[in-house]
Coordinates of C-alpha atoms in Angstrom, one line a residue:
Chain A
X17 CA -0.7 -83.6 2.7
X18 CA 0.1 -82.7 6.5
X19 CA 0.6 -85.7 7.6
X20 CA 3.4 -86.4 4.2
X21 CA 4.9 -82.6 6.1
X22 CA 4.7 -83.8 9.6
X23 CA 6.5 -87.4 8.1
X24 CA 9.1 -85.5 6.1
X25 CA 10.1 -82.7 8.7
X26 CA 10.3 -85.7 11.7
X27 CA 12.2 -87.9 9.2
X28 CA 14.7 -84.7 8.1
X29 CA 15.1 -83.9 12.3
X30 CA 15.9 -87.9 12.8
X31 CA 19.1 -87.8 10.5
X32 CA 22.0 -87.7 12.7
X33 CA 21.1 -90.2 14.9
X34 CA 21.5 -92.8 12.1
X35 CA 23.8 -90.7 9.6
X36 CA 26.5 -88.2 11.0
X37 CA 28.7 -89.5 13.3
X38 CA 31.9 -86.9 12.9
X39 CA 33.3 -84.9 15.6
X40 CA 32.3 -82.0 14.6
X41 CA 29.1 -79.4 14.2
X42 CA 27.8 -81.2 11.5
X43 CA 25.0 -82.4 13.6
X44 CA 24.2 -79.2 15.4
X45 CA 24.5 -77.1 12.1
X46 CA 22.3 -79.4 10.2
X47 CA 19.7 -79.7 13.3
X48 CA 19.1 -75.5 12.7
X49 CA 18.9 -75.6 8.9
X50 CA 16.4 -78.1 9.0
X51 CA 14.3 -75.8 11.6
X52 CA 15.2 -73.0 9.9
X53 CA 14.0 -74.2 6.4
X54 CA 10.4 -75.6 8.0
X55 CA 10.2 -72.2 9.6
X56 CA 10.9 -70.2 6.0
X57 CA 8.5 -72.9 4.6
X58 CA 5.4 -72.2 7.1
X59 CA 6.0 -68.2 6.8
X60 CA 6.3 -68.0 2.8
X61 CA 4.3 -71.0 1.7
X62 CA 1.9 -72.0 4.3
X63 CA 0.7 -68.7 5.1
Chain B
X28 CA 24.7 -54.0 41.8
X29 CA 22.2 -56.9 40.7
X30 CA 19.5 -55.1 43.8
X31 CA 19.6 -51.9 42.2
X32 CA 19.6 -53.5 38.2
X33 CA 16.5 -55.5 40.0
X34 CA 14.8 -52.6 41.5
X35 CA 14.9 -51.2 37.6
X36 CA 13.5 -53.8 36.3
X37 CA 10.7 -54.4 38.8
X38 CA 9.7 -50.5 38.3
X39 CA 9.9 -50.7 34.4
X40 CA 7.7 -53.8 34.9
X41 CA 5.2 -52.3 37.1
X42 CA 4.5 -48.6 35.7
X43 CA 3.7 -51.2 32.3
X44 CA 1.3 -53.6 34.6
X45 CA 0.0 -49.7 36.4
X46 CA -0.6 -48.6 32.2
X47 CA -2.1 -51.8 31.4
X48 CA -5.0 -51.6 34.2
X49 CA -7.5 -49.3 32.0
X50 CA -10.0 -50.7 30.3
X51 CA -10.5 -53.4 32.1
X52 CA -14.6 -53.9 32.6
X53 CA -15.1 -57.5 31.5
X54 CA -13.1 -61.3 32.5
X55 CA -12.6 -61.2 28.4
X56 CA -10.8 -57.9 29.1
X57 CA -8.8 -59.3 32.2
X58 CA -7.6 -62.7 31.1
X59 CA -7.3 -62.5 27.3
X60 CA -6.8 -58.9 26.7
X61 CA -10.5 -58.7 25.0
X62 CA -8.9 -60.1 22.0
X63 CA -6.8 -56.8 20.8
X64 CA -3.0 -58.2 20.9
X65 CA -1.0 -57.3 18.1
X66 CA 1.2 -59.9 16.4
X67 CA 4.7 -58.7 17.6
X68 CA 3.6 -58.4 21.2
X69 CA 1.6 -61.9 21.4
X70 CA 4.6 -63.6 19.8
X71 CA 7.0 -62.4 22.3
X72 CA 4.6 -63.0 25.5
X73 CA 4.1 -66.6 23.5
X74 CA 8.3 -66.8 23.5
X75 CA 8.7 -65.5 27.1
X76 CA 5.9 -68.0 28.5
X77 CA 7.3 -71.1 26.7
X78 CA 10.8 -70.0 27.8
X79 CA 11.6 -70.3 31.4
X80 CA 14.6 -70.1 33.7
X81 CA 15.3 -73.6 32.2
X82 CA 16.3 -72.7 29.3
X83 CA 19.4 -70.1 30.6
X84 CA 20.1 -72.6 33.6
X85 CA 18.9 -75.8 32.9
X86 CA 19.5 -76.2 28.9
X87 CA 22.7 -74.5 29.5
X88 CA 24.3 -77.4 31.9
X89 CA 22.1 -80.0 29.7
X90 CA 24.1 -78.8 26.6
X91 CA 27.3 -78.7 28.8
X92 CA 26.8 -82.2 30.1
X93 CA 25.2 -84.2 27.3
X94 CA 26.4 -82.4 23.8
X95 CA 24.3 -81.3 20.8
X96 CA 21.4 -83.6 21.4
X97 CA 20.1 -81.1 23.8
X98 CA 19.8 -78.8 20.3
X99 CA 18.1 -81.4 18.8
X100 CA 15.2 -81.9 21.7
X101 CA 14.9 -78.5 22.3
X102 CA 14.3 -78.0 18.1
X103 CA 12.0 -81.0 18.0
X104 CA 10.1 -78.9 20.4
X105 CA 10.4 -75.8 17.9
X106 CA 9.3 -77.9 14.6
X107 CA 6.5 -79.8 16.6
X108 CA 5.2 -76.3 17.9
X109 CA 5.3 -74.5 14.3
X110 CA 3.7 -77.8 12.7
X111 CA 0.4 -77.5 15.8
X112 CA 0.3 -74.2 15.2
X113 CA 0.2 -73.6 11.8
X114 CA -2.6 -76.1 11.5
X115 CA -4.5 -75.8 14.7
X116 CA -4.2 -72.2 15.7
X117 CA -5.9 -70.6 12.8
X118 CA -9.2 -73.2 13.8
X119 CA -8.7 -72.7 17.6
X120 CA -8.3 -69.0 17.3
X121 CA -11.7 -68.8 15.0
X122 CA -13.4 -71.0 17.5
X123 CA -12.6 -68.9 20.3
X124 CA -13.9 -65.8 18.5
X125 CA -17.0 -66.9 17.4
X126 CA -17.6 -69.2 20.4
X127 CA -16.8 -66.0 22.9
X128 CA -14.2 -68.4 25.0
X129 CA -11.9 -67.0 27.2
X130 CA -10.3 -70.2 29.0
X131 CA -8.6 -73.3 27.8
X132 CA -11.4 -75.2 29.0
X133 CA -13.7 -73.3 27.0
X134 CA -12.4 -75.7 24.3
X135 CA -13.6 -78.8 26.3
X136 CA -16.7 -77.1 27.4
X137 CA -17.7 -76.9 23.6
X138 CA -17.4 -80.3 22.7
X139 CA -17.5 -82.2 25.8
X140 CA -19.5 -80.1 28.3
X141 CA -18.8 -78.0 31.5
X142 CA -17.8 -80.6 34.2
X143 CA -14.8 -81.7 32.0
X144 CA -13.8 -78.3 31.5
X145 CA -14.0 -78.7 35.6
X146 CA -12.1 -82.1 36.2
X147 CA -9.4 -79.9 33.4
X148 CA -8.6 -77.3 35.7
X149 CA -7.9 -79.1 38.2
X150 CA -5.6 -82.1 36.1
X151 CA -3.6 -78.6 35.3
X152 CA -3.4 -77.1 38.6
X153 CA -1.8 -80.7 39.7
X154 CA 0.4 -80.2 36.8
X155 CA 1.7 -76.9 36.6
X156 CA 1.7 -75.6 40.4
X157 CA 4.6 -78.0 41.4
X158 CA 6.3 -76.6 37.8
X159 CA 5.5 -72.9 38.5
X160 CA 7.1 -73.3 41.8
X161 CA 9.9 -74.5 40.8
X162 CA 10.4 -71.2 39.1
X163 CA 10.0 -69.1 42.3
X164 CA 12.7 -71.6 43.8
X165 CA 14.7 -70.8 40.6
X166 CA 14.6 -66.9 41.5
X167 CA 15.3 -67.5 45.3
X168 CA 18.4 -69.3 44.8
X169 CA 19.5 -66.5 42.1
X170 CA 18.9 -64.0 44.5
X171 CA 20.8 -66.1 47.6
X172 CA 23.2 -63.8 48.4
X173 CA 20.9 -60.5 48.9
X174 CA 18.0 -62.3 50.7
X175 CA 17.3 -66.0 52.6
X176 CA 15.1 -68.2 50.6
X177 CA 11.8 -67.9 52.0
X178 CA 12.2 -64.1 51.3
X179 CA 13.0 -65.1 47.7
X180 CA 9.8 -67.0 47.4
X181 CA 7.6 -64.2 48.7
X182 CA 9.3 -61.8 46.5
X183 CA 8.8 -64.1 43.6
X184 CA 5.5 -64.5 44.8
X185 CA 4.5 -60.5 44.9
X186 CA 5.8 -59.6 41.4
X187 CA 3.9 -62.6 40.1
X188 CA 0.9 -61.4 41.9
X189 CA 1.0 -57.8 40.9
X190 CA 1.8 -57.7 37.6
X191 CA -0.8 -60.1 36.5
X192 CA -3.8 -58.7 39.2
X193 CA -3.1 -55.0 38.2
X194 CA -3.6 -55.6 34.2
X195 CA -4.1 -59.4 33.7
X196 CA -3.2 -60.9 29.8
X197 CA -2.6 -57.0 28.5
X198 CA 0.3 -56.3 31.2
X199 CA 1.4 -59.8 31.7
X200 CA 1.7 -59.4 27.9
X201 CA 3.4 -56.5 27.9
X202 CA 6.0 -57.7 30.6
X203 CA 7.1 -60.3 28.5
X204 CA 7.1 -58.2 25.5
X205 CA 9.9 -56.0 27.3
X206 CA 11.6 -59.4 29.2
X207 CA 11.2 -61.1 26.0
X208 CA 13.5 -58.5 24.3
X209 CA 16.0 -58.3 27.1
X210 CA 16.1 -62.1 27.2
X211 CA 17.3 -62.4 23.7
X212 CA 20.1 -59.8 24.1
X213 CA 21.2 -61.5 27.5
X214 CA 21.7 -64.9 25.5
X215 CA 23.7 -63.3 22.7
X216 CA 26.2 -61.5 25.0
X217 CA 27.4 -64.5 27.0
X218 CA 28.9 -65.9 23.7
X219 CA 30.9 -64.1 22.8
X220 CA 32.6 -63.5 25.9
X221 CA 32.4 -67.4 26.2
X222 CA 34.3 -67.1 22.7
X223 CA 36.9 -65.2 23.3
X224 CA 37.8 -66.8 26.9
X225 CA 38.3 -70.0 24.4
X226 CA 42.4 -70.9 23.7
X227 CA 41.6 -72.3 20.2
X228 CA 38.1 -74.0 18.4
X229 CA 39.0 -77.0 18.1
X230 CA 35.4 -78.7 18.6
X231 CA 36.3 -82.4 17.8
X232 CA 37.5 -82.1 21.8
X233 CA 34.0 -82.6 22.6
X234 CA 34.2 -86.6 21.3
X235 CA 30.6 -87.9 21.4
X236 CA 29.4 -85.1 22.7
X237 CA 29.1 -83.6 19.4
X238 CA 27.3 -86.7 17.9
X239 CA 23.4 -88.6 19.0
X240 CA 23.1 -91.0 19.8
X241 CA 25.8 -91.2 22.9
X242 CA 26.1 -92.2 26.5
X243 CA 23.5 -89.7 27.4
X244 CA 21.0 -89.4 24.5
X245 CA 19.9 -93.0 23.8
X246 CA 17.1 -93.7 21.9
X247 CA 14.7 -94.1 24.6
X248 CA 15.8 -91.1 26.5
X249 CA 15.6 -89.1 23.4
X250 CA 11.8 -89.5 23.0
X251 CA 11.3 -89.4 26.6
X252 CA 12.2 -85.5 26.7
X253 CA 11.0 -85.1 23.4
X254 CA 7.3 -86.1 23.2
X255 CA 5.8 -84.5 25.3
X256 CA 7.7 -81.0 24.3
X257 CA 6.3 -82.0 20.8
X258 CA 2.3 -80.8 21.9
X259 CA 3.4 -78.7 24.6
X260 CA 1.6 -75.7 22.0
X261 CA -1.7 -78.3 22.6
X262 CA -1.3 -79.5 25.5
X263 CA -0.1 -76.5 28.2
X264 CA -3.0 -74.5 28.8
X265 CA -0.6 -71.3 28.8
X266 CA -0.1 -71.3 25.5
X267 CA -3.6 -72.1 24.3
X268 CA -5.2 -69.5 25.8
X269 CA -2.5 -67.1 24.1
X270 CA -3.5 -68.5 20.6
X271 CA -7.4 -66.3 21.5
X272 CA -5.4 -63.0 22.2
X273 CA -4.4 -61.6 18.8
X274 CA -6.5 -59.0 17.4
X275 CA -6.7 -60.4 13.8
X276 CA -6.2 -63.6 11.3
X277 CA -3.1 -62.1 10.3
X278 CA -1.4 -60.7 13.4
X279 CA -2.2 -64.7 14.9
X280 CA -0.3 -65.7 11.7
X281 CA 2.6 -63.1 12.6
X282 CA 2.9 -64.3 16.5
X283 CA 3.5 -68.1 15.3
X284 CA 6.3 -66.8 12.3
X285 CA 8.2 -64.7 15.0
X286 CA 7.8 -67.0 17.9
X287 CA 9.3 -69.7 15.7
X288 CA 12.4 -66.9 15.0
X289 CA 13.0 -66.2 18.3
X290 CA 12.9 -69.6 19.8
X291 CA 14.9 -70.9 16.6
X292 CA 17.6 -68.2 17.3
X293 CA 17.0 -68.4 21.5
X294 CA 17.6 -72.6 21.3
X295 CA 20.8 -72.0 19.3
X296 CA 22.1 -69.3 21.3
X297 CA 21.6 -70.9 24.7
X298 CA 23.0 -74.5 23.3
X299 CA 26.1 -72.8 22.2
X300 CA 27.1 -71.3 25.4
X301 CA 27.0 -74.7 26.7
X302 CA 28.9 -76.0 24.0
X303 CA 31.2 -73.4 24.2
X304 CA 31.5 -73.9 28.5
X305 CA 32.2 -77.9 28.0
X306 CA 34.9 -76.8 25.2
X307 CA 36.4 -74.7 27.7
X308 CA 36.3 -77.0 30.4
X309 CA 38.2 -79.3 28.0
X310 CA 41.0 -76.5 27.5
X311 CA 41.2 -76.1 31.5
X312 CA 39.7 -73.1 31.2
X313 CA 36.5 -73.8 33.0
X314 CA 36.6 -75.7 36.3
X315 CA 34.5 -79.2 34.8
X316 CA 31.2 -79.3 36.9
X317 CA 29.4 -82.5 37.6
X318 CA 25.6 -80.6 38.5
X319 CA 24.5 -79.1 35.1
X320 CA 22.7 -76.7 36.8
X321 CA 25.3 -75.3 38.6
X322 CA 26.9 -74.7 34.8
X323 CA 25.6 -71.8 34.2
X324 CA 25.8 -69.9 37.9
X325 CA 29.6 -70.6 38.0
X326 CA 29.6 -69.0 34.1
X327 CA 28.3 -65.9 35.7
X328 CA 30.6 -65.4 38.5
X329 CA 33.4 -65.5 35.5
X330 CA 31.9 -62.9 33.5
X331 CA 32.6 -59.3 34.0
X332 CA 30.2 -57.7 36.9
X333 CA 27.5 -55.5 34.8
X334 CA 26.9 -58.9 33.0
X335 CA 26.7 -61.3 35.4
X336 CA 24.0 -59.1 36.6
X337 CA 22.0 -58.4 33.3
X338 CA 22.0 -62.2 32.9
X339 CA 21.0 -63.1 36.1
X340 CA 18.6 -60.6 35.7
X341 CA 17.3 -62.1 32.1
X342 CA 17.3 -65.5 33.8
X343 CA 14.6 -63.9 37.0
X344 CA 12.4 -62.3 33.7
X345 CA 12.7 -65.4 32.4
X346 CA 11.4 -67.5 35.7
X347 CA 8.8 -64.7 36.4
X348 CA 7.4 -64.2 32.9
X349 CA 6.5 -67.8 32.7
X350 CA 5.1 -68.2 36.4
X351 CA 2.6 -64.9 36.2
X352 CA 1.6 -66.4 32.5
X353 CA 0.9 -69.6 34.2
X354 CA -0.8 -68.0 37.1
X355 CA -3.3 -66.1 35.5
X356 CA -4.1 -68.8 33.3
X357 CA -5.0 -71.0 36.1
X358 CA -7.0 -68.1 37.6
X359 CA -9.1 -67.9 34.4
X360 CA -9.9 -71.9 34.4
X361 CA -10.6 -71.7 38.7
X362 CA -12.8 -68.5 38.1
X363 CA -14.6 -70.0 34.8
X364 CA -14.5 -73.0 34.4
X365 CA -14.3 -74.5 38.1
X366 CA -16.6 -71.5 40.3
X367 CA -18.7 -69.9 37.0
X368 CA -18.2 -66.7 37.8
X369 CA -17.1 -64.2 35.4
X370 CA -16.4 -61.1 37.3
X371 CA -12.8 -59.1 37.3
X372 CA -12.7 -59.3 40.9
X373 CA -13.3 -62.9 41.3
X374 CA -10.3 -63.8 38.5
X375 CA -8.0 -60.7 40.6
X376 CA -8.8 -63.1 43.9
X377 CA -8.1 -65.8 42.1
X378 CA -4.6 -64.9 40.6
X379 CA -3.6 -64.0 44.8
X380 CA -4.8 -67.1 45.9
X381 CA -3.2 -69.5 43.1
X382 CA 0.0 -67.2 43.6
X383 CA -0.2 -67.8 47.6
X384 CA -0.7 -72.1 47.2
X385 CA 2.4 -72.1 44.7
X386 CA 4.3 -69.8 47.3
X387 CA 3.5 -72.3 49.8
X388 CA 4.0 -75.1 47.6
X389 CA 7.7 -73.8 46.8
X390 CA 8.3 -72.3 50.2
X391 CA 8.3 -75.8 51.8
X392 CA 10.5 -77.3 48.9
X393 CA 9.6 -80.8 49.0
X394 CA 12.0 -83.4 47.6
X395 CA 9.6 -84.2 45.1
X396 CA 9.0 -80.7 43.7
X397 CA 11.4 -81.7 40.8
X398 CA 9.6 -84.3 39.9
X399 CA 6.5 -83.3 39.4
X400 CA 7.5 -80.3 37.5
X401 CA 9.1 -82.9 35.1
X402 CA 6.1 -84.7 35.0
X403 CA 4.3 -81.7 34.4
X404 CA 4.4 -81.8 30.5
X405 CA 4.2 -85.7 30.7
X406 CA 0.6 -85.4 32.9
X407 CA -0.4 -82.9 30.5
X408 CA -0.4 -85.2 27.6
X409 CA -3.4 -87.0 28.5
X410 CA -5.7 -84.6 27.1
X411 CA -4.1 -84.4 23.7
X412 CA -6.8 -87.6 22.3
X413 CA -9.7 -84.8 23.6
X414 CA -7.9 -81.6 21.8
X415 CA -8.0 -84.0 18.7
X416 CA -11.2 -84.9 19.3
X417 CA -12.6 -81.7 19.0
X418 CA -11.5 -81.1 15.8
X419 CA -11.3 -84.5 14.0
X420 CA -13.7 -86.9 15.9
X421 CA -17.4 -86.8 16.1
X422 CA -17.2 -89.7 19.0
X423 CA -16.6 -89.3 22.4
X424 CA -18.5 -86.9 24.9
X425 CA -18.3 -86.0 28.3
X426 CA -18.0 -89.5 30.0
X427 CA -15.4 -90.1 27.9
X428 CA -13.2 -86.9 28.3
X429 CA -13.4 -87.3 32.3
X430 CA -12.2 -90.9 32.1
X431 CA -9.6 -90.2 29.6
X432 CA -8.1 -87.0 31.6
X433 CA -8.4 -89.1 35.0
X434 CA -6.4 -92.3 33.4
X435 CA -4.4 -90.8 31.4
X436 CA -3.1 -88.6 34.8
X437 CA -3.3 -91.6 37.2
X438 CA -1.2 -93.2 35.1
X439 CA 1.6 -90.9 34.6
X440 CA 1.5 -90.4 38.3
X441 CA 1.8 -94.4 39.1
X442 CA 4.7 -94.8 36.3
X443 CA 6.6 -92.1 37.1
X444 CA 6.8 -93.4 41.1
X445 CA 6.8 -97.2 40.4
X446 CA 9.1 -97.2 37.1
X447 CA 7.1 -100.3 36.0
X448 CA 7.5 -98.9 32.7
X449 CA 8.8 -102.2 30.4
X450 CA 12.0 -99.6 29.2
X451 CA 9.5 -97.7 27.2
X452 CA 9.4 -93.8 28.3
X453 CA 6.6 -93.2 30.1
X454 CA 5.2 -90.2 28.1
X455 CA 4.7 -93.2 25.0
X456 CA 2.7 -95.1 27.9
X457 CA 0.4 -92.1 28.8
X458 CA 0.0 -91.5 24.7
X459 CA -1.4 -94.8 24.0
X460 CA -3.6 -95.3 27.3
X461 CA -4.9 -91.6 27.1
X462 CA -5.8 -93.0 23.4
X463 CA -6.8 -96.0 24.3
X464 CA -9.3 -95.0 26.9
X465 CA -10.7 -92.3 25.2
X466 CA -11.4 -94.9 22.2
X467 CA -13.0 -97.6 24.8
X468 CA -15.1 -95.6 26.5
X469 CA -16.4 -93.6 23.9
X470 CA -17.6 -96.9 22.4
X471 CA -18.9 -97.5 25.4
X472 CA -20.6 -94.1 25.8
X473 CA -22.2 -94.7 22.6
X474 CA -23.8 -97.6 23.6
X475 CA -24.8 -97.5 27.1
X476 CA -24.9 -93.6 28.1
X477 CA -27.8 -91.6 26.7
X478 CA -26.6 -87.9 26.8
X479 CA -30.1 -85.9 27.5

C-alpha cells in the first residue's frame, strides 16, 4: 500500500516533464497542488 | 542599519539560549532537549535546520537561472521528506524512547553495534563540516561591508558556539523557532515588492524556462539534485536526531504536518522571487546576472533600506540556524558515539571544538569547499541500505555496515573528482553500490564471520 503511495505521488510529481509543455505556470502551479494535496492527504488521512 | 538590526537579533537569540540553560543535568537534557519539545516548536527548528542560506541565495538565482524546475526539485524534496516521515518517524521516534538514544548513531548502535555507530560519526563529520562551513562563508560575505572576512567567520563561529553550548537542543530549538518565524515573513515581503517593480505579467517571456525539461534541467541533471534531497529526512543526521525530541506521539505527528506547510509555502515563496527577478530582467528592469548567487544580493540592494536589512538578516538566521543544528549534532555523535562519554561538559567541549575545526575549515576557504558541501548529501546516502536495514532486514551486522558506509563514501569521493561516471549521476552510482555492498557482504557475514 506504501509503496502503490510512494508510486502514485512520484508518478503525479513526474508529469510535466512528459506532459505540459506551455509557456506558462501550468507547471509550477500544478508542481504545488500536487504537494499540497499529498500534504492534506498525510495530515487528514494518514494520521 | 543591518549592525544595529544584527545586534537585535543576536540579543533576542541569546537571552533565549541564557533561558534555555536550566535544567540541564543529563547529555539527554543537552542534546535532545530530554525528550519534552512540543509539536509547533520541533517543526519549526525541523524547518529552520533543513532550510539554509541556500534556499534565500542559492534557490533564488537557481530559479532565476534555470526556471520552474528548481520548484519541482526543491518539492521532490518536500514529498520525499513527508512520505520518510510519515512512515519512518512514528518507528524511529518509539525506538528512541524505549531504547533511551540520544544520537543518530544510537540507531546503528542498536542493530549493528558501537564501532559503526563510530566509523558514522566520522563519515558525517567528512560530510557536513565542509557544508556547515560553507554557511559561515555565506554570513561573512553578507556581512562584507561592516567587517573583513576572517572576522565574519569568527563571528559566525561564536553565535554558533554560544547558542548551542549555553542550552544545547532546547535553545538551539528555540532559536530557530523565533528565526524560523522571521524567515517566513522575510520570504513573503520580497514579493511583492518584486511584484509591483514588474511593467506587466506576462510570464510566457520566460520561454523554456517555464517548462522541464529544458537546457538546464535534463533528465539526468534532474535526478542528480533530486535523489539525494529525496532521504535527506534519513539520511542527514540533523534531522534524525530531531525526530527523538518531541514530547508525545501526537506533537511528532504535528512537527511533520507543519514542517511540510512551511517548507510547501517557503519553496513556493522563494521560487517566485526568482521567477519574478528573471521576468524582470526580461522587462529591463533587472540588470540580467550570469552568477545565480549573486541574484539575490543585487535584489537586495534594489529594495527599500529597512528590507534589504530584515532579509539579509533572515538569510544570516537562516545560515546560522542550520550550522549550530548541525554542530551540536555532531557534538552528540563525537561525545557518544566516538569518546563514550556522556557528561554535559564533555558534549559543551565538544560543540567549541567542532565549531573551531569548521571555523578553520571555512576561514582558509579552499577551492574545493563547494564541492564537498555538494557532495555532502550525495556521501550521506550511503547509509540509507543500513537505515533500511534496521527496520526491514534481519541480515547484515556490523561487518557489513562498516563496509557499506566506507564504499559507499569512497566512492562518491572518487566519482565526484574523476567524473568516470558512464553519464549516470553519481548519487544513482552511490545508491546501487551502497546496496550492493551491503547485500554482498552481509552474505558474506553470514557465512564466514561468527558474531560472538
Amino acid at each position: 500500500m506504501r509503496l502503490f503511495e510512494a508510486l502514485v505521488v512520484i508518478i503525479a510529481m513526474c508529469v510535466p516533464f512528459v506532459a505540459m509543455k506551455s509557456s506558462d505556470l501550468t507547471a509550477y502551479i500544478y508542481w504545488t497542488l500536487v504537494s499540497a494535496a499529498y500534504l492534506i492527504f498525510i495530515a487528514l488521512r494518514r494520521w | 542599519m543591518f549592525i544595529y538590526a544584527l545586534i537585535l537579533y543576536l540579543i533576542i537569540g541569546t537571552a533565549i539560549a541564557f533561558f534555555a540553560t536550566k535544567r540541564i543535568s543529563t547529555d539527554e537534557e543537552y542534546f535532545i532537549a530530554g525528550r519534552r519539545v512540543g509539536g509547533i516548536i520541533s517543526a519549526l527548528t525541523y524547518a529552520a535546520t533543513t532550510y539554509s542560506a541556500f534556499m534565500m541565495i542559492g534557490l533564488v538565482g537557481l530559479t532565476y537561472l534555470s526556471g520552474v524546475g528548481a520548484l519541482g526539485f526543491e518539492l521532490f524534496y518536500l514529498v520525499g521528506t513527508l512520505m520518510l516521515l510519515s512512515y519512518y518517524a512514528p518507528k524511529i521516534w518509539k525506538m528512541s524512547k524505549e531504547k533511551g538514544l540520544v544520537t543518530p548513531g544510537d540507531l546503528f548502535t542498536v542493530r549493528y553495534g558501537p564501532r559503526v555507530a563510530k566509523v558514522l560519526a566520522v563519515v558525517v563529520a567528512l560530510a557536513l563540516i565542509p557544508y556547515t562551513s560553507l554557511q559561515f562563508v555565506g554570513i561573512s560575505l553578507l556581512l562584507s561591508r561592516e567587517i573583513d572576512f576572517a572576522s565574519g567567520i569568527i563571528f559566525s563561529a561564536i553565535i554558533t558556539a554560544l547558542w548551542a553550548f549555553l542550552g544545547g537542543m532546547r535553545s538551539v530549538a528555540w532559536t530557530d523557532a523565533i528565526s524560523g518565524v522571521f524567515m517566513m515573513f522575510m520570504a513573503i515581503l520580497p514579493i511583492f515588492y518584486a511584484f509591483q517593480m514588474l511593467p506587466d505579467r506576462d510570464f510566457s517571456k520566460l520561454g523554456e524556462l517555464l517548462y522541464v525539461p529544458n537546457s538546464f534541467w535534463r533528465y539526468d541533471v534532474f535526478i542528480a539534485y533530486t535523489l539525494p534531497w529525496f532521504f535527506f529526512a534519513l539520511t542527514n543526521p540533523q534531522v534524525v536526531q530531531r525526530i527523538f525530541i518531541p514530547k508525545d506521539i501526537k506533537s511528532l505527528k504535528r512537527m511533520v504536518i507543519l514542517f511540510g506547510f512551511y517548507g510547501l509555502f517557503y519553496t513556493v515563496f522563494v521560487t517566485f522571487i526568482g521567477l519574478q527577478l528573471r521576468l524582470l530582467t526580461e522587462y529591463g528592469v533587472f540588470p540580467r546576472i550570469s552568477d545565480r548567487d549573486l541574484v539575490m544580493p543585487k535584489f537586495l540592494e534594489l529594495l527599500p533600506p529597512w528590507l534589504s536589512v530584515l532579509v539579509a538578516l533572515s538569510i544570516f538566521a537562516a545560515a546560522i540556524t542550520t550550522a549550530d543544528s548541525i554542530v551540536l549534532t555532531l557534538s552528540s555523535m563525537f561525545t557518544r558515539d566516538l569518546l563514550n562519554n556522556r557528561s554535559v561538559l564533555a558534549g559543551r567541549i565538544l560543540v567549541v571544538l567542532t565549531t573551531v575545526a569548521i571555523a578553520v575549515f571555512a576561514i582558509q576557504r579552499p577551492a574545493y569547499i563547494v564541492d564537498l558541501a555538494v557532495m555532502s548529501s550525495t556521501i550521506l546516502l550511503c547509509q540509507l541500505p543500513l537505515i533500511l536495514g534496521i527496520f526491514h532486514w534481519n541480515f547484515g551486522k556490523e561487518f557489513s555496515a562498516i563496509v557499506t558506509l566506507i564504499t559507499g563514501f569512497s566512492i562518491a569521493i572518487f566519482l565526484y573528482y574523476t567524473k568516470l561516471t558512464l553519464g549516470i549521476p553519481i548519487p544513482v552510482w552511490v545508491l546501487i553500490f551502497s546496496f550492493a555492498v551491503f547485500f554482498l557482504s552481509a552474505e558474506i557475514e553470514k557465512r564466514f564471520i561468527v558474531h560472538t
